[in-house]
PDB file of C-alpha atoms and ligand atoms in Angstrom:
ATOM      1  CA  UNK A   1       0.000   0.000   0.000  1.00 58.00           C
ATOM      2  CA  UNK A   2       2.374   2.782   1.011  1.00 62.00           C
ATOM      3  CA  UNK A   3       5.357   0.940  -1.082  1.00 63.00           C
ATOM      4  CA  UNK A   4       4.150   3.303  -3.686  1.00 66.00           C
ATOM      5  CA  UNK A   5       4.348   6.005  -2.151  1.00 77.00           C
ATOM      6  CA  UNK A   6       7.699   5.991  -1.762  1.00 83.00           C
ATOM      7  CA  UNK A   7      10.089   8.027  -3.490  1.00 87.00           C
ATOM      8  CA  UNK A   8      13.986   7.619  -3.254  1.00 83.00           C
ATOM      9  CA  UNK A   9      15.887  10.964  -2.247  1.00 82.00           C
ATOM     10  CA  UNK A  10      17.513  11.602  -5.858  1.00 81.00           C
ATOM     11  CA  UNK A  11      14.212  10.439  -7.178  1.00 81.00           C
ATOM     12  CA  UNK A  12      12.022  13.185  -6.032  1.00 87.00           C
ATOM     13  CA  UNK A  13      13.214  16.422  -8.518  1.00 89.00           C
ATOM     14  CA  UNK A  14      12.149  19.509  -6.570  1.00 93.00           C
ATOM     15  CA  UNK A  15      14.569  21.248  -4.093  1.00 95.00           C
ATOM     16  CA  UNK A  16      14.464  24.623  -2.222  1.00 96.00           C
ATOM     17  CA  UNK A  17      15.557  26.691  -5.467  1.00 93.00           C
ATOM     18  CA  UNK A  18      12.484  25.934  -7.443  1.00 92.00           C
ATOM     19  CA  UNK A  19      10.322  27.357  -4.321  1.00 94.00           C
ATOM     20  CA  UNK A  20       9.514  30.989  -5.017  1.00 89.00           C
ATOM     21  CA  UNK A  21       9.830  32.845  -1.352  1.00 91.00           C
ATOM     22  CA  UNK A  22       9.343  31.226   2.224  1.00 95.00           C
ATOM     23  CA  UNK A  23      13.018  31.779   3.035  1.00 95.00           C
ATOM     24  CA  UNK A  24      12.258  31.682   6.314  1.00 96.00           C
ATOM     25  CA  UNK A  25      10.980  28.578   5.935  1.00 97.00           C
ATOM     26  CA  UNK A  26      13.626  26.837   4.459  1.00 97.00           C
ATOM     27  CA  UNK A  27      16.138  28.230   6.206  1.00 97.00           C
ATOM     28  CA  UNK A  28      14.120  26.508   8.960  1.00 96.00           C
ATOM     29  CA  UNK A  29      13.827  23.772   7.890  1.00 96.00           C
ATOM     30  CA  UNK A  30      17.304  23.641   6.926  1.00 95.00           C
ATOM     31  CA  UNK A  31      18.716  24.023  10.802  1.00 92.00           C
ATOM     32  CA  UNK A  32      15.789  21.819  11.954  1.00 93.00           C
ATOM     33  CA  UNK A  33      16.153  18.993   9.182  1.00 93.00           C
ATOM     34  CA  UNK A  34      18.658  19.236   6.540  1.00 94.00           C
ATOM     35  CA  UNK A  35      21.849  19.437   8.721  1.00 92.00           C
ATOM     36  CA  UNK A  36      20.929  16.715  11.577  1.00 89.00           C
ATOM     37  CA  UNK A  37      20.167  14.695   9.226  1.00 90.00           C
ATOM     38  CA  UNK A  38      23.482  15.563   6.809  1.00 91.00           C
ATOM     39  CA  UNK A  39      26.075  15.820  10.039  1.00 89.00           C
ATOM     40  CA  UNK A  40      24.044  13.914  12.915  1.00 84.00           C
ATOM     41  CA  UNK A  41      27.900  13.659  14.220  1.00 84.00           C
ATOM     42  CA  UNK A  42      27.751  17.016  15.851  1.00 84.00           C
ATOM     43  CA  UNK A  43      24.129  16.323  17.601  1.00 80.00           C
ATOM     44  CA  UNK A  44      25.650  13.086  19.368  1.00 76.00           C
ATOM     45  CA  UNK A  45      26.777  15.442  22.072  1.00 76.00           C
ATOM     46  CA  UNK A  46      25.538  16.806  25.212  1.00 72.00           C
ATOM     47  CA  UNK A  47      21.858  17.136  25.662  1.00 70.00           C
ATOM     48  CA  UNK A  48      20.944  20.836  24.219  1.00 73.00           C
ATOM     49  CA  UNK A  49      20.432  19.468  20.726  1.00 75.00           C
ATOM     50  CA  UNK A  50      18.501  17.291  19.988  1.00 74.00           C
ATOM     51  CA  UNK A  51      17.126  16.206  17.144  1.00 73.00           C
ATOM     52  CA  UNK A  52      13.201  17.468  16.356  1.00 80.00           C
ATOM     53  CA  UNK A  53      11.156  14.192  16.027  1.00 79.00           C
ATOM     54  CA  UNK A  54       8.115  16.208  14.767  1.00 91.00           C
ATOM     55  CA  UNK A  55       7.545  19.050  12.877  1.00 96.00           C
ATOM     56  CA  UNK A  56       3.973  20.538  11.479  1.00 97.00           C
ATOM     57  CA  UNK A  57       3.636  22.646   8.610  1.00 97.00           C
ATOM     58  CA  UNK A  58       0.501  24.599   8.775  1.00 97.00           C
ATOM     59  CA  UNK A  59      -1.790  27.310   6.728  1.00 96.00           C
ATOM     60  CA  UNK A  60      -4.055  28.282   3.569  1.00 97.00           C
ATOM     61  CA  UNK A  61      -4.278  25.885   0.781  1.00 96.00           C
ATOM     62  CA  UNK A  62      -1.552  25.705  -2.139  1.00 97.00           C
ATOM     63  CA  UNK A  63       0.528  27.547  -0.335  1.00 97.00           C
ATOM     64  CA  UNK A  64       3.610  24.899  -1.109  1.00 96.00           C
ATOM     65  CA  UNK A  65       3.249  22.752   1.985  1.00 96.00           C
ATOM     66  CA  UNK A  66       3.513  19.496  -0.206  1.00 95.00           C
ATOM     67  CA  UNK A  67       6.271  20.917  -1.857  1.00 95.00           C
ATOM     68  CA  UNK A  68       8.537  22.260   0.631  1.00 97.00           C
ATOM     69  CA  UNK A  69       8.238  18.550   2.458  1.00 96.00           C
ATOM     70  CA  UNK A  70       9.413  17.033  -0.565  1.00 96.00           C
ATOM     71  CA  UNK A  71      12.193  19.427  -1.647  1.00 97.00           C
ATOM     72  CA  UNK A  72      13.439  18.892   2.327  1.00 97.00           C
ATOM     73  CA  UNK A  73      13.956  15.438   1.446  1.00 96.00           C
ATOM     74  CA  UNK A  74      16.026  16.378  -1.628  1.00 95.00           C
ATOM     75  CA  UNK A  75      18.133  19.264   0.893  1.00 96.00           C
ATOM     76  CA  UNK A  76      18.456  16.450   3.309  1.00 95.00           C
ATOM     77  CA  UNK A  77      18.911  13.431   0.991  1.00 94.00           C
ATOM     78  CA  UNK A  78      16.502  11.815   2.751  1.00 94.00           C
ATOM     79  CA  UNK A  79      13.906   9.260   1.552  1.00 94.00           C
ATOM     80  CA  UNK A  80      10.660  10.427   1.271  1.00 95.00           C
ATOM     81  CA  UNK A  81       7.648   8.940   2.528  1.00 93.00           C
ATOM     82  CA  UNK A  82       4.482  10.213   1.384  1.00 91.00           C
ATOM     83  CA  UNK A  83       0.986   9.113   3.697  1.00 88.00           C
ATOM     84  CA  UNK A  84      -1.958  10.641   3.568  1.00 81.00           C
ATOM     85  CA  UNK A  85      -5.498   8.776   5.838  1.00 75.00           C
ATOM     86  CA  UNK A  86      -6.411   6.552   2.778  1.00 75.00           C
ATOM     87  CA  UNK A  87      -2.714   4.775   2.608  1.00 76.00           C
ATOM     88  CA  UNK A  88      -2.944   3.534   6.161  1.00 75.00           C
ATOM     89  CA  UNK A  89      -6.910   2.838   6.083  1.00 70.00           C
ATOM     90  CA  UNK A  90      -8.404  -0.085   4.328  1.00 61.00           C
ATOM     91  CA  UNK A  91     -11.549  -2.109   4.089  1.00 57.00           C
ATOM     92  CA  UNK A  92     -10.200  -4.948   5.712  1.00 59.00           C
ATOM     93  CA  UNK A  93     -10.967  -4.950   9.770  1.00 54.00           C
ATOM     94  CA  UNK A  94      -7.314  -4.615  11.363  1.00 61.00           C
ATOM     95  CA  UNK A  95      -5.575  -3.812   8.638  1.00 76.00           C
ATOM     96  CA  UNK A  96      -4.785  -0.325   9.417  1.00 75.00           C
ATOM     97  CA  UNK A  97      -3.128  -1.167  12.453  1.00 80.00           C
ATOM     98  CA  UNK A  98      -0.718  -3.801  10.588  1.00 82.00           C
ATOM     99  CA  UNK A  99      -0.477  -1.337   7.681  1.00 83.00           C
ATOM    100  CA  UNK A 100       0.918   1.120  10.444  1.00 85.00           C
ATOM    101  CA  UNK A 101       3.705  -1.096  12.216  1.00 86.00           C
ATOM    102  CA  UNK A 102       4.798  -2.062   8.543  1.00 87.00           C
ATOM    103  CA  UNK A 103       4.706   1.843   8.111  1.00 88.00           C
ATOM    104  CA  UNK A 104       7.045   2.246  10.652  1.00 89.00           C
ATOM    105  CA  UNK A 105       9.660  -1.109  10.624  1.00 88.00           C
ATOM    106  CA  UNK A 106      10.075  -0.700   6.855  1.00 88.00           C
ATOM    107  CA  UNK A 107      10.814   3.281   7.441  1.00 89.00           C
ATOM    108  CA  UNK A 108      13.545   2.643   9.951  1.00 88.00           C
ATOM    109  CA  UNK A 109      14.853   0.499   7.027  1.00 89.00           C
ATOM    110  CA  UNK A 110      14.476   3.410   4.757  1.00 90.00           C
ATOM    111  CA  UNK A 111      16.322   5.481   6.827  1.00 88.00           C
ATOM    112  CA  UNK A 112      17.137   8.806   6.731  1.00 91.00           C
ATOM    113  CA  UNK A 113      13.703   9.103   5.371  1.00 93.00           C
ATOM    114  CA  UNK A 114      10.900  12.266   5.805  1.00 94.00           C
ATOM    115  CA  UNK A 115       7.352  10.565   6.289  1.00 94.00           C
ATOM    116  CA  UNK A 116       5.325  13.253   5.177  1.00 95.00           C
ATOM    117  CA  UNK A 117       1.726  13.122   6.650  1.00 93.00           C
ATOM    118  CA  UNK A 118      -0.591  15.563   4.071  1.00 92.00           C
ATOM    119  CA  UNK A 119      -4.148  16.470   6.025  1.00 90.00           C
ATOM    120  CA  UNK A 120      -2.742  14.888   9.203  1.00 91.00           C
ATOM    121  CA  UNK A 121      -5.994  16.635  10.850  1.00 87.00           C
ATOM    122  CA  UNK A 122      -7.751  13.789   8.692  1.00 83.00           C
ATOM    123  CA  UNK A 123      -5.232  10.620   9.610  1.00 82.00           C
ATOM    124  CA  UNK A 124      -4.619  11.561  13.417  1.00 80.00           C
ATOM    125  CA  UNK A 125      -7.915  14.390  13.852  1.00 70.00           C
ATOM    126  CA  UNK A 126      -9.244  14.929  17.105  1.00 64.00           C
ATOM    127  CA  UNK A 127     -10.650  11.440  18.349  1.00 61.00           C
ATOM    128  CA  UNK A 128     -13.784  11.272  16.448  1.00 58.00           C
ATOM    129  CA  UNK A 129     -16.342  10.550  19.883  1.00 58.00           C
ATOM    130  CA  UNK A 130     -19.098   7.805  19.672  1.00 56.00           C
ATOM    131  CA  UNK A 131     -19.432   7.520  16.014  1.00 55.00           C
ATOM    132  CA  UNK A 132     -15.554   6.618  14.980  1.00 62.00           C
ATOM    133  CA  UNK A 133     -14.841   3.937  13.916  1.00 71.00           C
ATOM    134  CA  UNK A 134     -12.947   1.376  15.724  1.00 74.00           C
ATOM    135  CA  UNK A 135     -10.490   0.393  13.607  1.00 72.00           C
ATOM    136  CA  UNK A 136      -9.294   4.161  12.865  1.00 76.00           C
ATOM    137  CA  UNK A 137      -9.235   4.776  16.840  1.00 79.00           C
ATOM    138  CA  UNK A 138      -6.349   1.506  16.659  1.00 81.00           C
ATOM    139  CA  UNK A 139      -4.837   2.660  13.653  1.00 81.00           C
ATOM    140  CA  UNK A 140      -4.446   5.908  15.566  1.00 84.00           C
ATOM    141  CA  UNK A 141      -2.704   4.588  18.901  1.00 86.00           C
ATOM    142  CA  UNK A 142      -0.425   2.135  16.580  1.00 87.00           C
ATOM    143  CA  UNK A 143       0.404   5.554  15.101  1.00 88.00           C
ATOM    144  CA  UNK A 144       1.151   7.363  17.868  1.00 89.00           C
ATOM    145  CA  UNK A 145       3.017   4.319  19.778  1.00 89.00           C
ATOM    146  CA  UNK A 146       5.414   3.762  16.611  1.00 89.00           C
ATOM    147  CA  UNK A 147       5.947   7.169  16.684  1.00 87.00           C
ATOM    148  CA  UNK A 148       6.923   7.658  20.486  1.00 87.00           C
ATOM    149  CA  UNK A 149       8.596   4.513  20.088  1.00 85.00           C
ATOM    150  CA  UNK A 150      11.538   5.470  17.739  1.00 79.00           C
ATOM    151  CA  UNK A 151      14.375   4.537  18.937  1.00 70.00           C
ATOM    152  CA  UNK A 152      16.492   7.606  19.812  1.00 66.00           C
ATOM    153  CA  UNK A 153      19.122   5.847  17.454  1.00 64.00           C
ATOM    154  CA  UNK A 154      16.179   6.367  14.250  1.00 67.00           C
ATOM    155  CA  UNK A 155      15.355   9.997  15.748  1.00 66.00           C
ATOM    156  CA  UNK A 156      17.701  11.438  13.764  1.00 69.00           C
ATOM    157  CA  UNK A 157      16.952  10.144  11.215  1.00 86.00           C
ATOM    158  CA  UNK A 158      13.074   9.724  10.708  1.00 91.00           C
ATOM    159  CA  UNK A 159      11.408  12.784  10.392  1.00 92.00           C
ATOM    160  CA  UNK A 160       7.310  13.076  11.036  1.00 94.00           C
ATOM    161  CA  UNK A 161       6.263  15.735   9.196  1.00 96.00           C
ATOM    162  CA  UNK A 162       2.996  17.103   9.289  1.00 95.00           C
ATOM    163  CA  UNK A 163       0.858  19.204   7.227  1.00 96.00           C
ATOM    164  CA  UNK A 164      -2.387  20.590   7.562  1.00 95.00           C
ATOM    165  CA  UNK A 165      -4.635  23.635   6.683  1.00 94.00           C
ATOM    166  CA  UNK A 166      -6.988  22.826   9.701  1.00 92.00           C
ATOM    167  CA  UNK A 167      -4.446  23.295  12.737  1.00 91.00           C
ATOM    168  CA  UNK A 168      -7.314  23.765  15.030  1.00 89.00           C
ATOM    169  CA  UNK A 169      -9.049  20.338  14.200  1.00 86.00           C
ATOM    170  CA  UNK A 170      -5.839  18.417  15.868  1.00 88.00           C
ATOM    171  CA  UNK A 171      -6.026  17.161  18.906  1.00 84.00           C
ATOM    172  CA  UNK A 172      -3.440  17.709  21.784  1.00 88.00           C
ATOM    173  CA  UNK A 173      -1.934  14.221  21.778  1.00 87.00           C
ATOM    174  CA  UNK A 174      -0.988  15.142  18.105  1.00 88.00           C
ATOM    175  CA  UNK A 175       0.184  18.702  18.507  1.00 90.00           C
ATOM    176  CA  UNK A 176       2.363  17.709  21.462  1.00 90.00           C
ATOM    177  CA  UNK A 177       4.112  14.941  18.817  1.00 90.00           C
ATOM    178  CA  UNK A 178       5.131  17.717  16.544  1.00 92.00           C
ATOM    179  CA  UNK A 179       6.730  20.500  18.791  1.00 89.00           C
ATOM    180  CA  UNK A 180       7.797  22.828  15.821  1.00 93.00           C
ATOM    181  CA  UNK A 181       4.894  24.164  14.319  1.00 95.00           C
ATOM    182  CA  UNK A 182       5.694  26.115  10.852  1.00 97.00           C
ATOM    183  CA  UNK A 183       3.340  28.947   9.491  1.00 97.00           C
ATOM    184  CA  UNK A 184       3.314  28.766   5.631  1.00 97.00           C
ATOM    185  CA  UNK A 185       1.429  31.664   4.702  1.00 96.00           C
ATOM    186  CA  UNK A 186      -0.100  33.038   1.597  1.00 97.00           C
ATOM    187  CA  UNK A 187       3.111  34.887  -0.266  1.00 97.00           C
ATOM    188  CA  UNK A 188       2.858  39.294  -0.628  1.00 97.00           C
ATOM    189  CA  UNK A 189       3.456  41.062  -3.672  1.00 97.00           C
ATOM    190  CA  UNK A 190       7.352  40.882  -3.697  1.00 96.00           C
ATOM    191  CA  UNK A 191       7.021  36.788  -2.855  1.00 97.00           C
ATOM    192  CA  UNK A 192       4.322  36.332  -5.373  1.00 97.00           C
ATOM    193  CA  UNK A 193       6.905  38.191  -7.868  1.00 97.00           C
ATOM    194  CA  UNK A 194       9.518  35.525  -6.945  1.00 96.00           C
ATOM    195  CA  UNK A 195       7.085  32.942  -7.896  1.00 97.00           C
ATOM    196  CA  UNK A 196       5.617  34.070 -10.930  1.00 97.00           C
ATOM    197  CA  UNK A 197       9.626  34.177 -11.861  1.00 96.00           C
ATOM    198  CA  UNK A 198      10.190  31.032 -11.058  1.00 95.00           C
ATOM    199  CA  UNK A 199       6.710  29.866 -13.303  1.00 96.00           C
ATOM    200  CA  UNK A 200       7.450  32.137 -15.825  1.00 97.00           C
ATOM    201  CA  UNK A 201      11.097  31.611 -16.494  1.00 94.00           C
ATOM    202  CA  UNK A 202      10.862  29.856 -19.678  1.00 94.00           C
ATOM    203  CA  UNK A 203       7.665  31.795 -21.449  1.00 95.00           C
ATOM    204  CA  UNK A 204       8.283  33.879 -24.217  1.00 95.00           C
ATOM    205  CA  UNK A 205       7.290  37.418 -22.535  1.00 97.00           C
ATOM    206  CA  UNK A 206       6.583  40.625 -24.029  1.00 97.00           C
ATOM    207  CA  UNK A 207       9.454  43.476 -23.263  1.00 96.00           C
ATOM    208  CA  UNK A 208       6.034  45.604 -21.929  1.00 95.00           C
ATOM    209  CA  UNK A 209       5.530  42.781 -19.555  1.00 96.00           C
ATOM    210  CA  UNK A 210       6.104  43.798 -16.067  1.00 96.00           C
ATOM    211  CA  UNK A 211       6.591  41.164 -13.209  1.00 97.00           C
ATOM    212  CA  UNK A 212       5.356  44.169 -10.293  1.00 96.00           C
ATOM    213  CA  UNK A 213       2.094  44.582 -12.007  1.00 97.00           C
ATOM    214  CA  UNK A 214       0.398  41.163 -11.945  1.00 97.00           C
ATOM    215  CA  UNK A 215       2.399  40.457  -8.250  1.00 97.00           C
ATOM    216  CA  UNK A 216      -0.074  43.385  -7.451  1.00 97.00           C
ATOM    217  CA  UNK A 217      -2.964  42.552  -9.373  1.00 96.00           C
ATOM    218  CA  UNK A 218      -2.887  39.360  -7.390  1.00 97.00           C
ATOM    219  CA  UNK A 219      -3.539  40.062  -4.138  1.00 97.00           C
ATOM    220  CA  UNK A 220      -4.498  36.917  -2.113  1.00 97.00           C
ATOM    221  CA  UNK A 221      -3.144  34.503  -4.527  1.00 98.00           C
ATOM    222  CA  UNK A 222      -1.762  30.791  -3.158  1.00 97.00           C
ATOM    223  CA  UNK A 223       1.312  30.018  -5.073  1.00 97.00           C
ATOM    224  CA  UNK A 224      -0.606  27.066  -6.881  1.00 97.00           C
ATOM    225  CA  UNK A 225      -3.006  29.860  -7.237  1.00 98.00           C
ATOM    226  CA  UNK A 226      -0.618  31.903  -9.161  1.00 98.00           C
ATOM    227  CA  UNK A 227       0.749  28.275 -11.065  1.00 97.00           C
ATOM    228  CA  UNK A 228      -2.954  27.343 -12.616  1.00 97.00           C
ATOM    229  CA  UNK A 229      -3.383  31.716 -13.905  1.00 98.00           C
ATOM    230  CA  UNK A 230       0.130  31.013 -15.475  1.00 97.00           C
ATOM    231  CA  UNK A 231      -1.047  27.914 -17.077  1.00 97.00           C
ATOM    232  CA  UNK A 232      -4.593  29.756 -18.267  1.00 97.00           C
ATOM    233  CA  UNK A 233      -2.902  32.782 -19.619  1.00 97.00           C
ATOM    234  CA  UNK A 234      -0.122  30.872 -21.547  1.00 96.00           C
ATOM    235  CA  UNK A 235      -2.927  28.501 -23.257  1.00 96.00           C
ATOM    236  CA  UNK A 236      -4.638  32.077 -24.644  1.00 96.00           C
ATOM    237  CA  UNK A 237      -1.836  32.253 -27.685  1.00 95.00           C
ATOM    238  CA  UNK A 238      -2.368  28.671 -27.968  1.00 95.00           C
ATOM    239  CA  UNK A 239      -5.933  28.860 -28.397  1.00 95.00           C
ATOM    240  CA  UNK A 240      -5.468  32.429 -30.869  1.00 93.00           C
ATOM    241  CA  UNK A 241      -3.470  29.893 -32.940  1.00 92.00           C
ATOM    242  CA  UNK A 242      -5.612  26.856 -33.453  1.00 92.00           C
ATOM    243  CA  UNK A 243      -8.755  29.472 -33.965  1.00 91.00           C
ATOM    244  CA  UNK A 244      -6.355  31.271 -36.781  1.00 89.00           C
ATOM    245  CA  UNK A 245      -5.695  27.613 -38.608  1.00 87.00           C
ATOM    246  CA  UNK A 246      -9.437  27.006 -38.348  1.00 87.00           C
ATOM    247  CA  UNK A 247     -10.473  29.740 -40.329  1.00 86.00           C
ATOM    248  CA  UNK A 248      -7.323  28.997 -42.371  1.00 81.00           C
ATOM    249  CA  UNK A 249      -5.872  32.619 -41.771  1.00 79.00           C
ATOM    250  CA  UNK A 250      -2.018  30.546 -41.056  1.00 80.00           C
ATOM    251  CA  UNK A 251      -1.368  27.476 -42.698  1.00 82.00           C
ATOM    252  CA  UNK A 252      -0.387  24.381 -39.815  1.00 83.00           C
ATOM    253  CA  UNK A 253       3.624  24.102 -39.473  1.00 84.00           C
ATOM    254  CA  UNK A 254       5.843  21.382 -37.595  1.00 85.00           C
ATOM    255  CA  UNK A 255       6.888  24.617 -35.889  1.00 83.00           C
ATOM    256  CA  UNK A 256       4.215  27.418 -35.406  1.00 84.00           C
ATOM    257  CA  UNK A 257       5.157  30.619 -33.537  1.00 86.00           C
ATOM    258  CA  UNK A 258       3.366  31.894 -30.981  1.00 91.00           C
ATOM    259  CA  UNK A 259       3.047  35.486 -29.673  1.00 94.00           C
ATOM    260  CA  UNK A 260       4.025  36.243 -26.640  1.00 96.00           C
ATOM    261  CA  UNK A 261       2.602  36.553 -23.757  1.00 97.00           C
ATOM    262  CA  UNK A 262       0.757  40.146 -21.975  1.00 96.00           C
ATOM    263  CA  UNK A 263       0.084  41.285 -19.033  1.00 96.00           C
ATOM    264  CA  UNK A 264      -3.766  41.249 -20.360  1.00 95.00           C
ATOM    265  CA  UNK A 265      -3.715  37.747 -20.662  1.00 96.00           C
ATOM    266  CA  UNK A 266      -3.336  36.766 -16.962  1.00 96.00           C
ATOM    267  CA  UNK A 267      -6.029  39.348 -16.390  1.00 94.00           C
ATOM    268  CA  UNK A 268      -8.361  37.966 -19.058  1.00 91.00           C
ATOM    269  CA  UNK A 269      -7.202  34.055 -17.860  1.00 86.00           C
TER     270      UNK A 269
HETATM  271  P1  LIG B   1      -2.759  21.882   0.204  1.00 90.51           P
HETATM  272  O1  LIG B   1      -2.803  22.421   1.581  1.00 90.51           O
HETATM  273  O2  LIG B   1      -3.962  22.244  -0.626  1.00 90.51           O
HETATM  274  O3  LIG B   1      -2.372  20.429   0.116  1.00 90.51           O
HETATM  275  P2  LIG B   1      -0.079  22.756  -0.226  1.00 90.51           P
HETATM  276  O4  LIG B   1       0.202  23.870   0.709  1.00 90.51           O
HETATM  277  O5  LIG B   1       0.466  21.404   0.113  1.00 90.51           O
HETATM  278  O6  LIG B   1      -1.614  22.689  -0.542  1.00 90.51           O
HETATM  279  P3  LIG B   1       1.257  22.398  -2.704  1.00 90.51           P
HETATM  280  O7  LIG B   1       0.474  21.172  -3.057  1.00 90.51           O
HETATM  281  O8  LIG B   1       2.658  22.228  -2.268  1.00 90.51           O
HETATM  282  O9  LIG B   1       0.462  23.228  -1.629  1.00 90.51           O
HETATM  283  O10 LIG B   1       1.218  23.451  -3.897  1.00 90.51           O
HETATM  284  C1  LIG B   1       0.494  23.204  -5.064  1.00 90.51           C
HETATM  285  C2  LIG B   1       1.330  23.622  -6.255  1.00 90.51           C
HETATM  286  O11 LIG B   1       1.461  25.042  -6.230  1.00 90.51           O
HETATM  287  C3  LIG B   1       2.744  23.083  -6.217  1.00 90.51           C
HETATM  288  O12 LIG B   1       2.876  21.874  -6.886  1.00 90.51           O
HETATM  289  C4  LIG B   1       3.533  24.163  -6.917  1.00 90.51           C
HETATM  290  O13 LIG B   1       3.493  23.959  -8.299  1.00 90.51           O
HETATM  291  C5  LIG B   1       2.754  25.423  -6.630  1.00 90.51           C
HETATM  292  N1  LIG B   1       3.357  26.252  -5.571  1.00 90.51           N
HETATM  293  C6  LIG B   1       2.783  26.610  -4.404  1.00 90.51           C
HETATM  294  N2  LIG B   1       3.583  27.436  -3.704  1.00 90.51           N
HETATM  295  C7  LIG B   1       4.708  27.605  -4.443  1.00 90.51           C
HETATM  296  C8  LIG B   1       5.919  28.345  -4.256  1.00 90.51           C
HETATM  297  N3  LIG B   1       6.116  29.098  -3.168  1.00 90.51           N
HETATM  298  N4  LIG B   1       6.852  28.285  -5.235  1.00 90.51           N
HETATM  299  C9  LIG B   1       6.651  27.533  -6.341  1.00 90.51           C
HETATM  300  N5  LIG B   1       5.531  26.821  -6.564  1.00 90.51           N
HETATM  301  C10 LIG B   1       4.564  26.843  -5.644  1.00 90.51           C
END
């Protein structure tokens, strides 16, 4: 079940550089993760640092949660274990609670390996009262028994990380597992400039185009906000094109060229 959600630590293709903003962030997650887990030689001594066993990314939707967990694992080269409720749960009574203990032998296998728990409000929620359902209440103390039972050898070197957009729905047994809570908040104008950069590094712009304007004519915009109006404006000349060869104005070429792309068109996207 979770075997596929595996992916190796050279495998996964995104790392800090192709996040527009939350430099805080990574920098971070960079102290908390990346160098224990590079260099866990010089948090062997003493008793001041220790390794974080839990950490908890939380805020708005799209804001790059999923994507800062996974370019961690590429900072940390660290295997990368992606759960989310419906990997652990499953039709068959009891299951869950095997699913989880194979969860956790086969990551201290994997190690050093991020398992990155997306909704966590929905896996390990506030205990769900009269109505839950047995099997999710064992799944849930497996869970949080593998967890506390990591061997301070594996601390290092498994990572829980949480994510959520529902902080408040956790219960305290949860929050208390993942001391370091993160804020990942919806990126300002100058951020949402770095990321429409980043997106918009490759498009054939034109020279009136200018990156301030649509970072202010985007107020409130998620990064995967900002991703899907990139997408949507850069079809428009697409679209121009194939309307232009239907009424047979331009003939169809291995190679067409395409205008490029205005300001207008992320306002008209
Ligand atoms: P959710 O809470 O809805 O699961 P999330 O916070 O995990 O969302 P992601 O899934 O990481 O958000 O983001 C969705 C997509 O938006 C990403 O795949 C990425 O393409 C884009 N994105 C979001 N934020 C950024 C950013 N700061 N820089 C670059 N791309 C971003």
């Amino acid at each position: 079940n979770f075997v596929s959600a595996v992916v190796p630590s050279d495998e996964i293709g995104v790392k800090f550089d192709d996040i527009g903003a939350l430099e805080d962030v990574k920098q971070t997650l960079n102290e908390l993760v990346t160098l224990p887990m590079r260099r866990p030689e010089l948090f062997s001594h003493g008793n001041l640092l220790r390794p974080c066993k839990g950490i908890l990314l939380f805020g708005p939707p799209g804001t790059g949660k999923t994507l800062l967990a996974k370019a961690l694992a590429t900072e940390a080269g660290a295997n990368f274990i992606n759960i989310t409720s419906s990997t652990l749960t499953s039709k068959w009574f009891g299951d869950a609670e095997k699913l989880t203990k194979a969860l956790f032998s086969f990551a201290s296998r994997l190690a050093p390996v991020i398992i990155f728990v997306d909704e966590v409000d929905s896996l390990l929620g506030a205990r769900g009262g009269a109505f839950e359902h047995e099997a999710t209440r064992r799944m849930r103390n497996e869970f949080m028994a593998a967890w506390d039972g990591l061997r301070s050898k594996d601390s290092q070197r498994i990572l829980i990380l949480g994510a959520t957009n529902r902080p408040f729905d956790l219960d305290d047994a949860v929050i208390r597992r993942l001391p370091r809570r993160i804020y990942v908040d919806l990126p300002d104008a100058e951020n949402r400039m770095k990321i429409l950069k980043i997106f918009l590094s490759r498009e054939n712009l034109d020279p009136s185009f200018k990156f301030d304007e649509l970072a202010n004519a985007t107020e409130g915009y998620s990064g995967s906000d900002l991703k899907n109006l990139c997408i949507a404006a850069a079809y428009r000349p697409v679209q121009e094109l194939l309307e232009e060869e239907k009424q047979q104005q331009v003939e169809k070429t291995a190679k067409p060229s395409l205008r490029p792309l205005f300001l207008d068109d992320f306002i008209q996207a």
